Amino acid sequence: MNKKLRLIALLFFYTLLAHSQVPVTLYEQFNGRYNFTFVGNTLNTETNKYLNNVYPPCTILTSSSANLSLNSTDVVKAAYLYWAGSGTGDLEVTLNGTEIVAERSFDVIFNGGGDGLSRPFFGAFANITTQVQTTGNGTYTLADLDLTDVINQNTPAMQNLYCRNGTNFGGWVIVIVYENENIEFNQVNIYDGMQFVPNEVNITLGGLNIIDNLGARTGFVAWEGDIALNDNESLSINGNTLSNTLNPSTNAFNSTNTVTGATNLWNMDLDIYDISSYVNIGDTSAQIKLTSGADFVMINTIVTRLFSIAPDAVVAINSIEQACDSRAITLNYTVQNTDEATDALAAGTPVAVYLNGTLYGTFNTQNELPIGGSESGTYTITIPAGQPLDFEVEFVVDDNGTGTGTVDEIEEDNNTATFNGTLWISPTPATPDDVEACSLYEDHGTFNFSAYAESLKINPTDEVTFYTSPEAAAEGIGNITNITAFESTSNPQTIYVRLTDEHGCYGITQFDLIAIPCADAVSAIDDIYRQCNSRELHVHYTISNIGTLTMPAGNPVSFYVNGEFIEYTETVGELIPGASEQGFITLTVPLGTPVDFDLTIVADDIGDGTGIIMEISEVNNGFTQPTNLLLSPELVQPEDVVVCDKGLGLATFDFSAYAESLKNYDNETVSFHHSQAEADQGLNPITNTLAFLTTQNPQRIYVRLDNGTCYTVASFLLNTKKCAPVTYNYVTPNGDGYNDTFFVEGLRNVFLNFKMSIYNRYGNLVWTGDHSKEDWDAVAGVTKVGSEDTTVPNATYYFVLELNDPDFPEPIVGWVYVTR
């Protein structure tokens, strides 16, 4: 026997052996289409065995990894992380970088061995379902499980405590329960705790109701098992020893992992066994027995998957019956044994009823419910006075009123049905003010109380209706439909209001319709005076009272241009029925208003459509008069007219085209005048615009453009300019009065400094002249040269005309033919 075996033997057989441990019991149960698997790893680097008088290294890792590989159709239902090791424990670790804090721990102390040493061990648990559901398949790395202060020590004391007796270990495992629709219905139970196995440990697995042993399996998470020990170390269920290819019947805890097939899971075991041959239909429990003649083993977790028979009770609140102003509510419910159940639900199954979280009462089912069967009933609750109107009712099937069930079910988390409601209290409508209207005849009136249809609501879904009698209001029949123009039949007349909420609860209130005498103001625009190019309107208007009551003085009168308020005034005196008052006001039309616009007068209007007196009619206060601004027509400045000087700066002008070209519209008229005053008054128009002879140079002409209402005056100049003279080529000195002399058009009285020289074809000067001389006279066929007259023959002559003017510096040269 090696040294480790001797030490462990001493531990088991010493008298007065003392230890503490946590019994393995049922932690969680899953009923449905479930199975389970393990994924985990050790922190030990090799097995704890003593060979050839050499101790193994006393070392431990702080992290290790393992891979999860579920089928694509597997859905993770639950994932529980267990970790354990030597020492008092490290209860904070990380998994894939996420910090994990233990939710439960298993503190185990072993006192014995004859050396007087206490050896603590620990286990820890955390629910990591969400993390595994999110991560799915892949590598999981548990880190920061730091046992180095306990194990990674070379001091003799620490080596004697754990290493040399082979109890130094650390490791982790994730127990995963997964769902798949292709799995047969079964029950998965998870049992956990921390129990030693020196000599023998017996564990009873309860909560079973086996209906079939097909596919039954169990899995074990054990710590500190050694591959080297093989001394009556066994695992049995219901008296049957379990074994498989990795786990011989005499060495069940041998550092193996049957999920992966690994045989080097040092100092821990993740083993799953087929137990279909060792459980029987009808079993309600199973007996697990673990023995060890030498090894020190701790059982942490046991998982079973068994076909189990059980009902599955659910309850539903189908509807609720309640009445207005009653604190009693009746709930219609159904208790069902679901289609997922595998057994009938017994009659007498308790149902607890909770009101606002407090037990109100219980009742029991009346019949046995087969799979898929149900029974319905009613249950009445009276909400105690003083409790809030809002309430919550819970029905919990398989609850005897203490939160404890009497039936083992497939699913224990689906037993509750909740209803949140409110007691129905009839609304209390506010009392509306009486409504007054002007009397029309026999003290009756037309009333509009439509605003109450909304203003009296307490909630948006409420309905407000109106009636002429309290009986009709109570019955909710024959409501008034014309609430905008209701004709009263008496004075006063009471109207009854029914306010009905969404549940049909109602309250009734009332108000009176009172017809009273009223004034009735009407307005009219009598005349509008305007001036050209002014935005001022001088308005004469009339305000009349056609009502039955005197209208007080100071009644407001407002004026609007195209609907926009511009001015406000008031009546001067009281107006008895049938009386009128005239007024005058000057208004300024706002800038930006179109030329054509509507002018509106409204009596009893403070400028925003609001009046200050009650009137028989509120729709006859206004009067609208279409009008316009008087604007002078737009007159484009005419251009000055320039023609050639006909002598002495005077000429004849044609400006008749302006009579049409200056018009903007066909109905406008254009006239021309000698002065501004005549143009402004439209007097003495110039009639001869085709051949107007000027009397001065330049001469200003005034033009008047008139649109029939307004006019615009502009002016332009008639001006002359010196033009090149026009010469003619023939002289016929035959005394007929035509071309008897050499005439040059546009020369005399225009160019006062001219000089004319005439030459024969030989270049001899035959005549000279200027402004002081007559034209070259060829009437008698002679020309005057010097002091003698010389007759010139018919021939062609040449002339040189020097204008001696800055605008015409070059002489004009040409020819003239004399013929008789």
PDB file of C-alpha atoms in Angstrom, residues 264-501:
ATOM      1  CA  ASN A 264      -7.313  13.111 -17.462  1.00  0.00           C
ATOM      2  CA  LEU A 265      -9.895  15.197 -15.612  1.00  0.00           C
ATOM      3  CA  TRP A 266      -7.596  15.159 -12.636  1.00  0.00           C
ATOM      4  CA  ASN A 267      -9.269  14.957  -9.227  1.00  0.00           C
ATOM      5  CA  MET A 268     -12.828  15.426 -10.520  1.00  0.00           C
ATOM      6  CA  ASP A 269     -15.441  13.332 -12.337  1.00  0.00           C
ATOM      7  CA  LEU A 270     -18.195  14.278 -14.790  1.00  0.00           C
ATOM      8  CA  ASP A 271     -19.862  10.956 -15.468  1.00  0.00           C
ATOM      9  CA  ILE A 272     -23.222  10.083 -17.004  1.00  0.00           C
ATOM     10  CA  TYR A 273     -24.698   6.566 -16.809  1.00  0.00           C
ATOM     11  CA  ASP A 274     -27.541   4.767 -18.541  1.00  0.00           C
ATOM     12  CA  ILE A 275     -29.864   3.544 -15.749  1.00  0.00           C
ATOM     13  CA  SER A 276     -32.787   2.342 -17.883  1.00  0.00           C
ATOM     14  CA  SER A 277     -32.279  -1.201 -16.503  1.00  0.00           C
ATOM     15  CA  TYR A 278     -32.160  -0.084 -12.883  1.00  0.00           C
ATOM     16  CA  VAL A 279     -35.393   1.915 -12.434  1.00  0.00           C
ATOM     17  CA  ASN A 280     -38.930   0.637 -12.643  1.00  0.00           C
ATOM     18  CA  ILE A 281     -42.256   2.068 -13.807  1.00  0.00           C
ATOM     19  CA  GLY A 282     -44.110   3.460 -10.817  1.00  0.00           C
ATOM     20  CA  ASP A 283     -40.999   4.284  -8.753  1.00  0.00           C
ATOM     21  CA  THR A 284     -41.364   7.516  -6.779  1.00  0.00           C
ATOM     22  CA  SER A 285     -37.756   7.556  -5.543  1.00  0.00           C
ATOM     23  CA  ALA A 286     -34.325   6.094  -6.238  1.00  0.00           C
ATOM     24  CA  GLN A 287     -31.547   5.045  -3.871  1.00  0.00           C
ATOM     25  CA  ILE A 288     -28.022   6.144  -4.680  1.00  0.00           C
ATOM     26  CA  LYS A 289     -25.158   4.400  -2.858  1.00  0.00           C
ATOM     27  CA  LEU A 290     -21.499   5.394  -3.050  1.00  0.00           C
ATOM     28  CA  THR A 291     -18.688   3.367  -1.437  1.00  0.00           C
ATOM     29  CA  SER A 292     -14.942   3.879  -1.169  1.00  0.00           C
ATOM     30  CA  GLY A 293     -12.532   1.715   0.713  1.00  0.00           C
ATOM     31  CA  ALA A 294      -9.651   4.127   0.401  1.00  0.00           C
ATOM     32  CA  ASP A 295     -10.247   7.231  -1.691  1.00  0.00           C
ATOM     33  CA  PHE A 296     -11.573  10.508  -0.272  1.00  0.00           C
ATOM     34  CA  VAL A 297     -14.406  11.551  -2.654  1.00  0.00           C
ATOM     35  CA  MET A 298     -17.020  14.319  -2.378  1.00  0.00           C
ATOM     36  CA  ILE A 299     -20.338  14.196  -4.219  1.00  0.00           C
ATOM     37  CA  ASN A 300     -21.495  17.710  -5.257  1.00  0.00           C
ATOM     38  CA  THR A 301     -24.248  17.261  -7.835  1.00  0.00           C
ATOM     39  CA  ILE A 302     -26.463  14.438  -9.112  1.00  0.00           C
ATOM     40  CA  VAL A 303     -28.676  14.888 -12.183  1.00  0.00           C
ATOM     41  CA  THR A 304     -31.357  12.425 -13.319  1.00  0.00           C
ATOM     42  CA  ARG A 305     -33.400  12.240 -16.509  1.00  0.00           C
ATOM     43  CA  LEU A 306     -36.402   9.935 -16.098  1.00  0.00           C
ATOM     44  CA  PHE A 307     -39.712   9.457 -17.784  1.00  0.00           C
ATOM     45  CA  SER A 308     -42.018  10.646 -15.016  1.00  0.00           C
ATOM     46  CA  ILE A 309     -45.829  10.674 -14.716  1.00  0.00           C
ATOM     47  CA  ALA A 310     -47.415  13.845 -13.360  1.00  0.00           C
ATOM     48  CA  PRO A 311     -50.278  16.236 -14.055  1.00  0.00           C
ATOM     49  CA  ASP A 312     -49.738  19.852 -15.104  1.00  0.00           C
ATOM     50  CA  ALA A 313     -52.320  22.176 -13.610  1.00  0.00           C
ATOM     51  CA  VAL A 314     -52.921  25.685 -14.929  1.00  0.00           C
ATOM     52  CA  VAL A 315     -55.640  28.168 -14.134  1.00  0.00           C
ATOM     53  CA  ALA A 316     -57.036  31.029 -16.197  1.00  0.00           C
ATOM     54  CA  ILE A 317     -59.328  33.912 -15.287  1.00  0.00           C
ATOM     55  CA  ASN A 318     -61.581  34.051 -18.322  1.00  0.00           C
ATOM     56  CA  SER A 319     -63.722  37.069 -17.505  1.00  0.00           C
ATOM     57  CA  ILE A 320     -64.992  39.182 -14.673  1.00  0.00           C
ATOM     58  CA  GLU A 321     -68.485  40.285 -13.757  1.00  0.00           C
ATOM     59  CA  GLN A 322     -69.042  43.431 -11.747  1.00  0.00           C
ATOM     60  CA  ALA A 323     -71.685  46.060 -11.292  1.00  0.00           C
ATOM     61  CA  CYS A 324     -71.564  49.803 -10.852  1.00  0.00           C
ATOM     62  CA  ASP A 325     -71.114  50.939  -7.233  1.00  0.00           C
ATOM     63  CA  SER A 326     -70.708  47.349  -6.011  1.00  0.00           C
ATOM     64  CA  ARG A 327     -67.616  46.034  -4.238  1.00  0.00           C
ATOM     65  CA  ALA A 328     -68.465  42.467  -5.206  1.00  0.00           C
ATOM     66  CA  ILE A 329     -66.763  40.978  -8.278  1.00  0.00           C
ATOM     67  CA  THR A 330     -67.349  37.546  -9.759  1.00  0.00           C
ATOM     68  CA  LEU A 331     -64.508  35.885 -11.620  1.00  0.00           C
ATOM     69  CA  ASN A 332     -65.092  33.179 -14.204  1.00  0.00           C
ATOM     70  CA  TYR A 333     -62.160  30.786 -14.153  1.00  0.00           C
ATOM     71  CA  THR A 334     -60.992  27.562 -15.744  1.00  0.00           C
ATOM     72  CA  VAL A 335     -58.662  24.975 -14.219  1.00  0.00           C
ATOM     73  CA  GLN A 336     -56.999  22.772 -16.831  1.00  0.00           C
ATOM     74  CA  ASN A 337     -54.702  19.793 -16.866  1.00  0.00           C
ATOM     75  CA  THR A 338     -52.537  20.716 -19.868  1.00  0.00           C
ATOM     76  CA  ASP A 339     -51.839  18.588 -22.919  1.00  0.00           C
ATOM     77  CA  GLU A 340     -48.226  18.334 -21.702  1.00  0.00           C
ATOM     78  CA  ALA A 341     -49.367  16.444 -18.610  1.00  0.00           C
ATOM     79  CA  THR A 342     -48.706  12.738 -18.347  1.00  0.00           C
ATOM     80  CA  ASP A 343     -51.230  11.966 -15.617  1.00  0.00           C
ATOM     81  CA  ALA A 344     -54.704  13.027 -14.532  1.00  0.00           C
ATOM     82  CA  LEU A 345     -55.166  15.899 -12.084  1.00  0.00           C
ATOM     83  CA  ALA A 346     -56.915  14.626  -8.984  1.00  0.00           C
ATOM     84  CA  ALA A 347     -60.219  16.031  -7.802  1.00  0.00           C
ATOM     85  CA  GLY A 348     -59.904  18.287  -4.799  1.00  0.00           C
ATOM     86  CA  THR A 349     -56.786  20.069  -6.053  1.00  0.00           C
ATOM     87  CA  PRO A 350     -56.665  23.285  -4.020  1.00  0.00           C
ATOM     88  CA  VAL A 351     -56.866  26.734  -5.623  1.00  0.00           C
ATOM     89  CA  ALA A 352     -55.843  29.732  -3.536  1.00  0.00           C
ATOM     90  CA  VAL A 353     -57.302  33.165  -4.212  1.00  0.00           C
ATOM     91  CA  TYR A 354     -55.226  36.209  -3.305  1.00  0.00           C
ATOM     92  CA  LEU A 355     -56.532  39.757  -3.168  1.00  0.00           C
ATOM     93  CA  ASN A 356     -53.845  42.425  -3.422  1.00  0.00           C
ATOM     94  CA  GLY A 357     -51.237  39.887  -2.386  1.00  0.00           C
ATOM     95  CA  THR A 358     -53.158  38.635   0.677  1.00  0.00           C
ATOM     96  CA  LEU A 359     -54.922  35.298   0.861  1.00  0.00           C
ATOM     97  CA  TYR A 360     -58.658  35.827   0.410  1.00  0.00           C
ATOM     98  CA  GLY A 361     -59.854  32.219   0.343  1.00  0.00           C
ATOM     99  CA  THR A 362     -59.445  28.799  -1.214  1.00  0.00           C
ATOM    100  CA  PHE A 363     -61.563  26.308  -3.069  1.00  0.00           C
ATOM    101  CA  ASN A 364     -60.959  22.852  -4.563  1.00  0.00           C
ATOM    102  CA  THR A 365     -61.534  21.374  -7.977  1.00  0.00           C
ATOM    103  CA  GLN A 366     -64.602  19.179  -8.165  1.00  0.00           C
ATOM    104  CA  ASN A 367     -63.567  16.575 -10.731  1.00  0.00           C
ATOM    105  CA  GLU A 368     -60.612  14.535 -11.770  1.00  0.00           C
ATOM    106  CA  LEU A 369     -59.240  16.190 -14.913  1.00  0.00           C
ATOM    107  CA  PRO A 370     -57.772  13.945 -17.592  1.00  0.00           C
ATOM    108  CA  ILE A 371     -54.859  15.080 -19.721  1.00  0.00           C
ATOM    109  CA  GLY A 372     -56.142  18.115 -21.614  1.00  0.00           C
ATOM    110  CA  GLY A 373     -59.305  18.211 -19.489  1.00  0.00           C
ATOM    111  CA  SER A 374     -60.662  21.274 -17.690  1.00  0.00           C
ATOM    112  CA  GLU A 375     -63.418  22.513 -15.444  1.00  0.00           C
ATOM    113  CA  SER A 376     -64.815  26.026 -15.108  1.00  0.00           C
ATOM    114  CA  GLY A 377     -66.543  27.867 -12.326  1.00  0.00           C
ATOM    115  CA  THR A 378     -67.135  31.226 -10.705  1.00  0.00           C
ATOM    116  CA  TYR A 379     -65.731  32.778  -7.580  1.00  0.00           C
ATOM    117  CA  THR A 380     -67.017  35.959  -5.963  1.00  0.00           C
ATOM    118  CA  ILE A 381     -64.851  38.382  -4.013  1.00  0.00           C
ATOM    119  CA  THR A 382     -66.078  41.359  -2.048  1.00  0.00           C
ATOM    120  CA  ILE A 383     -63.469  44.121  -1.826  1.00  0.00           C
ATOM    121  CA  PRO A 384     -63.512  45.323   1.797  1.00  0.00           C
ATOM    122  CA  ALA A 385     -64.567  48.907   2.385  1.00  0.00           C
ATOM    123  CA  GLY A 386     -61.658  51.274   2.718  1.00  0.00           C
ATOM    124  CA  GLN A 387     -59.434  49.421   0.281  1.00  0.00           C
ATOM    125  CA  PRO A 388     -58.380  51.166  -2.950  1.00  0.00           C
ATOM    126  CA  LEU A 389     -60.573  50.917  -6.014  1.00  0.00           C
ATOM    127  CA  ASP A 390     -57.719  49.318  -7.964  1.00  0.00           C
ATOM    128  CA  PHE A 391     -57.220  45.679  -7.119  1.00  0.00           C
ATOM    129  CA  GLU A 392     -55.277  42.605  -8.153  1.00  0.00           C
ATOM    130  CA  VAL A 393     -56.680  39.092  -7.931  1.00  0.00           C
ATOM    131  CA  GLU A 394     -54.477  36.019  -8.257  1.00  0.00           C
ATOM    132  CA  PHE A 395     -55.699  32.457  -8.661  1.00  0.00           C
ATOM    133  CA  VAL A 396     -53.015  29.884  -7.838  1.00  0.00           C
ATOM    134  CA  VAL A 397     -53.835  26.279  -8.576  1.00  0.00           C
ATOM    135  CA  ASP A 398     -52.179  23.604  -6.423  1.00  0.00           C
ATOM    136  CA  ASP A 399     -51.846  26.032  -3.512  1.00  0.00           C
ATOM    137  CA  ASN A 400     -53.519  25.301  -0.192  1.00  0.00           C
ATOM    138  CA  GLY A 401     -53.228  28.922   0.893  1.00  0.00           C
ATOM    139  CA  THR A 402     -49.752  28.728   2.332  1.00  0.00           C
ATOM    140  CA  GLY A 403     -47.893  28.736  -0.971  1.00  0.00           C
ATOM    141  CA  THR A 404     -47.568  24.954  -0.717  1.00  0.00           C
ATOM    142  CA  GLY A 405     -48.908  22.529  -3.286  1.00  0.00           C
ATOM    143  CA  THR A 406     -50.323  19.061  -2.769  1.00  0.00           C
ATOM    144  CA  VAL A 407     -49.627  17.714  -6.269  1.00  0.00           C
ATOM    145  CA  ASP A 408     -46.290  16.932  -7.909  1.00  0.00           C
ATOM    146  CA  GLU A 409     -46.562  18.592 -11.304  1.00  0.00           C
ATOM    147  CA  ILE A 410     -44.652  18.586 -14.519  1.00  0.00           C
ATOM    148  CA  GLU A 411     -44.323  22.387 -14.362  1.00  0.00           C
ATOM    149  CA  GLU A 412     -44.527  24.211 -11.053  1.00  0.00           C
ATOM    150  CA  ASP A 413     -44.122  27.726 -12.457  1.00  0.00           C
ATOM    151  CA  ASN A 414     -47.334  27.984 -14.486  1.00  0.00           C
ATOM    152  CA  ASN A 415     -49.934  27.790 -11.734  1.00  0.00           C
ATOM    153  CA  THR A 416     -50.850  31.464 -11.426  1.00  0.00           C
ATOM    154  CA  ALA A 417     -53.408  33.622 -13.221  1.00  0.00           C
ATOM    155  CA  THR A 418     -53.651  37.325 -12.432  1.00  0.00           C
ATOM    156  CA  PHE A 419     -56.359  39.892 -13.058  1.00  0.00           C
ATOM    157  CA  ASN A 420     -55.886  43.598 -12.426  1.00  0.00           C
ATOM    158  CA  GLY A 421     -59.059  45.617 -12.258  1.00  0.00           C
ATOM    159  CA  THR A 422     -60.828  48.604 -10.800  1.00  0.00           C
ATOM    160  CA  LEU A 423     -64.132  48.798  -8.976  1.00  0.00           C
ATOM    161  CA  TRP A 424     -66.779  50.565 -11.018  1.00  0.00           C
ATOM    162  CA  ILE A 425     -67.929  53.727  -9.303  1.00  0.00           C
ATOM    163  CA  SER A 426     -70.565  55.835 -11.011  1.00  0.00           C
ATOM    164  CA  PRO A 427     -69.145  59.195 -12.049  1.00  0.00           C
ATOM    165  CA  THR A 428     -70.330  62.346 -10.324  1.00  0.00           C
ATOM    166  CA  PRO A 429     -70.610  65.063 -12.954  1.00  0.00           C
ATOM    167  CA  ALA A 430     -70.011  68.669 -12.029  1.00  0.00           C
ATOM    168  CA  THR A 431     -73.079  70.885 -11.895  1.00  0.00           C
ATOM    169  CA  PRO A 432     -72.959  73.066 -15.015  1.00  0.00           C
ATOM    170  CA  ASP A 433     -73.919  76.717 -15.013  1.00  0.00           C
ATOM    171  CA  ASP A 434     -77.341  77.703 -16.284  1.00  0.00           C
ATOM    172  CA  VAL A 435     -77.383  78.776 -19.910  1.00  0.00           C
ATOM    173  CA  GLU A 436     -78.968  82.063 -20.943  1.00  0.00           C
ATOM    174  CA  ALA A 437     -80.162  82.952 -24.437  1.00  0.00           C
ATOM    175  CA  CYS A 438     -82.099  85.796 -25.910  1.00  0.00           C
ATOM    176  CA  SER A 439     -85.825  85.339 -26.045  1.00  0.00           C
ATOM    177  CA  LEU A 440     -87.288  85.156 -29.521  1.00  0.00           C
ATOM    178  CA  TYR A 441     -91.015  84.700 -28.961  1.00  0.00           C
ATOM    179  CA  GLU A 442     -93.181  84.048 -25.905  1.00  0.00           C
ATOM    180  CA  ASP A 443     -90.000  84.183 -23.826  1.00  0.00           C
ATOM    181  CA  HIS A 444     -88.598  81.108 -25.569  1.00  0.00           C
ATOM    182  CA  GLY A 445     -85.106  80.996 -27.046  1.00  0.00           C
ATOM    183  CA  THR A 446     -82.564  79.038 -29.032  1.00  0.00           C
ATOM    184  CA  PHE A 447     -79.778  77.604 -26.882  1.00  0.00           C
ATOM    185  CA  ASN A 448     -76.329  76.213 -27.600  1.00  0.00           C
ATOM    186  CA  PHE A 449     -74.963  74.036 -24.803  1.00  0.00           C
ATOM    187  CA  SER A 450     -72.770  71.815 -26.988  1.00  0.00           C
ATOM    188  CA  ALA A 451     -69.631  72.806 -25.053  1.00  0.00           C
ATOM    189  CA  TYR A 452     -70.895  70.745 -22.104  1.00  0.00           C
ATOM    190  CA  ALA A 453     -70.553  67.588 -24.236  1.00  0.00           C
ATOM    191  CA  GLU A 454     -66.800  67.772 -23.625  1.00  0.00           C
ATOM    192  CA  SER A 455     -66.325  69.988 -20.596  1.00  0.00           C
ATOM    193  CA  LEU A 456     -68.395  67.734 -18.304  1.00  0.00           C
ATOM    194  CA  LYS A 457     -66.335  64.622 -19.113  1.00  0.00           C
ATOM    195  CA  ILE A 458     -64.141  63.244 -16.364  1.00  0.00           C
ATOM    196  CA  ASN A 459     -62.291  60.866 -18.694  1.00  0.00           C
ATOM    197  CA  PRO A 460     -61.875  61.190 -22.461  1.00  0.00           C
ATOM    198  CA  THR A 461     -63.898  58.004 -23.032  1.00  0.00           C
ATOM    199  CA  ASP A 462     -66.921  59.290 -21.097  1.00  0.00           C
ATOM    200  CA  GLU A 463     -70.143  60.053 -22.938  1.00  0.00           C
ATOM    201  CA  VAL A 464     -72.311  63.082 -22.139  1.00  0.00           C
ATOM    202  CA  THR A 465     -75.958  63.132 -23.252  1.00  0.00           C
ATOM    203  CA  PHE A 466     -78.819  65.540 -22.561  1.00  0.00           C
ATOM    204  CA  TYR A 467     -82.503  64.921 -21.786  1.00  0.00           C
ATOM    205  CA  THR A 468     -85.656  66.868 -21.066  1.00  0.00           C
ATOM    206  CA  SER A 469     -86.745  64.691 -18.123  1.00  0.00           C
ATOM    207  CA  PRO A 470     -84.991  62.898 -15.269  1.00  0.00           C
ATOM    208  CA  GLU A 471     -86.713  59.621 -16.203  1.00  0.00           C
ATOM    209  CA  ALA A 472     -85.336  59.745 -19.721  1.00  0.00           C
ATOM    210  CA  ALA A 473     -81.875  60.548 -18.354  1.00  0.00           C
ATOM    211  CA  ALA A 474     -82.008  57.589 -15.939  1.00  0.00           C
ATOM    212  CA  GLU A 475     -83.079  55.215 -18.717  1.00  0.00           C
ATOM    213  CA  GLY A 476     -80.693  56.754 -21.247  1.00  0.00           C
ATOM    214  CA  ILE A 477     -83.353  57.025 -23.971  1.00  0.00           C
ATOM    215  CA  GLY A 478     -84.628  59.914 -26.070  1.00  0.00           C
ATOM    216  CA  ASN A 479     -81.631  62.185 -25.677  1.00  0.00           C
ATOM    217  CA  ILE A 480     -81.561  65.672 -27.205  1.00  0.00           C
ATOM    218  CA  THR A 481     -79.701  65.581 -30.533  1.00  0.00           C
ATOM    219  CA  ASN A 482     -79.680  69.259 -31.514  1.00  0.00           C
ATOM    220  CA  ILE A 483     -77.564  70.682 -28.721  1.00  0.00           C
ATOM    221  CA  THR A 484     -76.176  73.540 -30.829  1.00  0.00           C
ATOM    222  CA  ALA A 485     -79.592  75.144 -31.499  1.00  0.00           C
ATOM    223  CA  PHE A 486     -82.092  73.720 -29.049  1.00  0.00           C
ATOM    224  CA  GLU A 487     -85.490  75.457 -29.041  1.00  0.00           C
ATOM    225  CA  SER A 488     -86.749  75.740 -25.481  1.00  0.00           C
ATOM    226  CA  THR A 489     -90.412  74.940 -24.783  1.00  0.00           C
ATOM    227  CA  SER A 490     -90.696  76.739 -21.440  1.00  0.00           C
ATOM    228  CA  ASN A 491     -88.893  79.451 -19.581  1.00  0.00           C
ATOM    229  CA  PRO A 492     -86.929  78.446 -17.670  1.00  0.00           C
ATOM    230  CA  GLN A 493     -86.487  74.852 -18.901  1.00  0.00           C
ATOM    231  CA  THR A 494     -84.466  72.243 -17.011  1.00  0.00           C
ATOM    232  CA  ILE A 495     -82.056  70.061 -18.970  1.00  0.00           C
ATOM    233  CA  TYR A 496     -80.838  66.794 -17.426  1.00  0.00           C
ATOM    234  CA  VAL A 497     -77.300  65.618 -18.117  1.00  0.00           C
ATOM    235  CA  ARG A 498     -76.255  61.972 -18.052  1.00  0.00           C
ATOM    236  CA  LEU A 499     -72.496  61.278 -17.748  1.00  0.00           C
ATOM    237  CA  THR A 500     -71.756  57.638 -18.702  1.00  0.00           C
ATOM    238  CA  ASP A 501     -68.325  56.064 -18.339  1.00  0.00           C
TER     239      ASP A 501
END
